[in-house]
Amino acid sequence: MLNKNVVTFIGCDCEYEDARIVLFGAPFDSTTSYRPGTRFASNAIRNESYGIETYSPYLDKDLEDYHYYFDSGDIELPMGSNEMALQSIYERTKTIIQDGKLPLMIGGEHLVTLGAFKAIFEQYPDVEIIHFDAHTDLRDDYLGVKLSHACVIRRCYELVGDHKIHQFGIRSGMREEFLFAKEYCDLHKFSFDGLEEVVESLKGKKIYFTIDLDVLDPSYFPGTGTPEYGGVTFKELQQAIHTVISQLDIVGMDMNELSPMLDASGASTALVCKLVRESLLELSKGEEENE
């Protein structure tokens, strides 16, 4: 049983018992290798969410029409221990899925995905991953550290095995990472080309969906710790999210790597609020009949 956060993401105000989708924050950036600040993202997203509407004109759906979004707030994470932080994220995710609900985590740096994914993998050992990112995140270690945001997808690979990680938008990484991905993953460089074919092939399977927001071009999303030019547009990302969620069985999802202080205009945070709203509504597919 989780308690409601004092300040919730807009429209996420039902009781836990009634919830079908549970939002929670993982404010952690201890392994950030360039510009820190993602630990402040989840709180900024909640506060900024009241600057947008609950209604999506893209989907013609309104968060207020569905009374099963619950915001359990941020996990209190120890900044001095990557292992303890990941364990806390694992435990929160495990509670949510054992209660028959779908977790949507907002980070935080990308390492937080590992804690959530471990819980998902235990529940669904045949799960596959769709990964949107500018970076491969397939290093075996970063400066000798294996629990790093630069290694998170490699650690996930060690759980799921060959050809179960599908990467899109990738445009940065070591040569060795690209060679590793070519042999063991399903990597699509620079864009979402091939996404529809991959989605078609994954129908009927359980999917974990992880989005590193630096998949966006910095001209759209400057508020991130490791910006990489040559990225996708907001509309391209929004459409790709729609393609994935509307057609696949998503059993867990995260959105990470917003560093709100790096964009003083607040535009990057506002962008993420829209993507969280759209994702919540997309995850509601099929629920209309249950109302």
PDB file of C-alpha atoms in Angstrom, residues 5 24-47 73-82 85 89 105-112 149 213 221 223-225 255-262 269:
ATOM      1  CA  ASN A   5       2.233  12.316  -2.784  1.00  0.00           C
ATOM      2  CA  PHE A  24       6.749   7.542  -9.125  1.00  0.00           C
ATOM      3  CA  GLY A  25       9.950   9.551  -9.143  1.00  0.00           C
ATOM      4  CA  ALA A  26      13.549   8.345  -8.851  1.00  0.00           C
ATOM      5  CA  PRO A  27      15.553  11.519  -8.043  1.00  0.00           C
ATOM      6  CA  PHE A  28      19.069  10.208  -8.542  1.00  0.00           C
ATOM      7  CA  ASP A  29      22.106  11.430 -10.495  1.00  0.00           C
ATOM      8  CA  SER A  30      25.128  10.129  -8.615  1.00  0.00           C
ATOM      9  CA  THR A  31      26.764   8.568 -11.696  1.00  0.00           C
ATOM     10  CA  THR A  32      26.126  11.453 -14.087  1.00  0.00           C
ATOM     11  CA  SER A  33      29.298  11.783 -16.156  1.00  0.00           C
ATOM     12  CA  TYR A  34      28.869  15.335 -17.477  1.00  0.00           C
ATOM     13  CA  ARG A  35      26.320  17.865 -16.204  1.00  0.00           C
ATOM     14  CA  PRO A  36      24.291  16.852 -13.102  1.00  0.00           C
ATOM     15  CA  GLY A  37      20.814  17.939 -12.036  1.00  0.00           C
ATOM     16  CA  THR A  38      18.461  15.107 -12.980  1.00  0.00           C
ATOM     17  CA  ARG A  39      17.714  14.448  -9.316  1.00  0.00           C
ATOM     18  CA  PHE A  40      15.510  17.557  -9.453  1.00  0.00           C
ATOM     19  CA  ALA A  41      13.505  16.440 -12.482  1.00  0.00           C
ATOM     20  CA  SER A  42      10.593  14.571 -10.939  1.00  0.00           C
ATOM     21  CA  ASN A  43       9.690  17.401  -8.581  1.00  0.00           C
ATOM     22  CA  ALA A  44       9.987  19.972 -11.384  1.00  0.00           C
ATOM     23  CA  ILE A  45       7.790  17.844 -13.668  1.00  0.00           C
ATOM     24  CA  ARG A  46       5.030  17.648 -11.062  1.00  0.00           C
ATOM     25  CA  ASN A  47       5.064  21.378 -10.401  1.00  0.00           C
ATOM     26  CA  GLY A  73       5.798  10.577  -5.104  1.00  0.00           C
ATOM     27  CA  ASP A  74       9.575  10.319  -5.084  1.00  0.00           C
ATOM     28  CA  ILE A  75      11.550   7.517  -3.517  1.00  0.00           C
ATOM     29  CA  GLU A  76      14.009   8.799  -0.918  1.00  0.00           C
ATOM     30  CA  LEU A  77      17.270   7.597  -2.443  1.00  0.00           C
ATOM     31  CA  PRO A  78      20.726   7.536  -0.798  1.00  0.00           C
ATOM     32  CA  MET A  79      23.076   9.540  -2.996  1.00  0.00           C
ATOM     33  CA  GLY A  80      26.156   7.773  -1.629  1.00  0.00           C
ATOM     34  CA  SER A  81      25.256   4.245  -2.716  1.00  0.00           C
ATOM     35  CA  ASN A  82      24.276   3.211  -6.212  1.00  0.00           C
ATOM     36  CA  ALA A  85      19.398   3.406  -4.609  1.00  0.00           C
ATOM     37  CA  ILE A  89      13.755   1.518  -6.956  1.00  0.00           C
ATOM     38  CA  MET A 105       8.976   5.974 -13.394  1.00  0.00           C
ATOM     39  CA  ILE A 106      10.318   9.475 -13.964  1.00  0.00           C
ATOM     40  CA  GLY A 107      14.061   9.925 -13.361  1.00  0.00           C
ATOM     41  CA  GLY A 108      16.674  10.753 -12.560  1.00  0.00           C
ATOM     42  CA  GLU A 109      19.645   9.627 -14.603  1.00  0.00           C
ATOM     43  CA  HIS A 110      19.343   6.559 -16.797  1.00  0.00           C
ATOM     44  CA  LEU A 111      20.884   4.161 -14.269  1.00  0.00           C
ATOM     45  CA  VAL A 112      17.560   4.185 -12.409  1.00  0.00           C
ATOM     46  CA  HIS A 149      24.285   5.570 -16.532  1.00  0.00           C
ATOM     47  CA  LEU A 213      15.015  12.181 -23.303  1.00  0.00           C
ATOM     48  CA  PHE A 221      15.464  19.774 -25.407  1.00  0.00           C
ATOM     49  CA  GLY A 223      17.751  20.675 -20.439  1.00  0.00           C
ATOM     50  CA  THR A 224      19.768  17.488 -20.297  1.00  0.00           C
ATOM     51  CA  GLY A 225      23.164  16.518 -18.964  1.00  0.00           C
ATOM     52  CA  MET A 255      11.334   8.543 -18.820  1.00  0.00           C
ATOM     53  CA  ASN A 256      14.604  10.036 -17.646  1.00  0.00           C
ATOM     54  CA  GLU A 257      17.546  12.465 -18.041  1.00  0.00           C
ATOM     55  CA  LEU A 258      15.748  15.805 -17.709  1.00  0.00           C
ATOM     56  CA  SER A 259      17.979  18.257 -15.851  1.00  0.00           C
ATOM     57  CA  PRO A 260      15.596  21.174 -15.327  1.00  0.00           C
ATOM     58  CA  MET A 261      18.157  23.722 -14.149  1.00  0.00           C
ATOM     59  CA  LEU A 262      20.019  23.483 -17.463  1.00  0.00           C
ATOM     60  CA  THR A 269      10.388  20.581 -18.369  1.00  0.00           C
TER      61      THR A 269
END
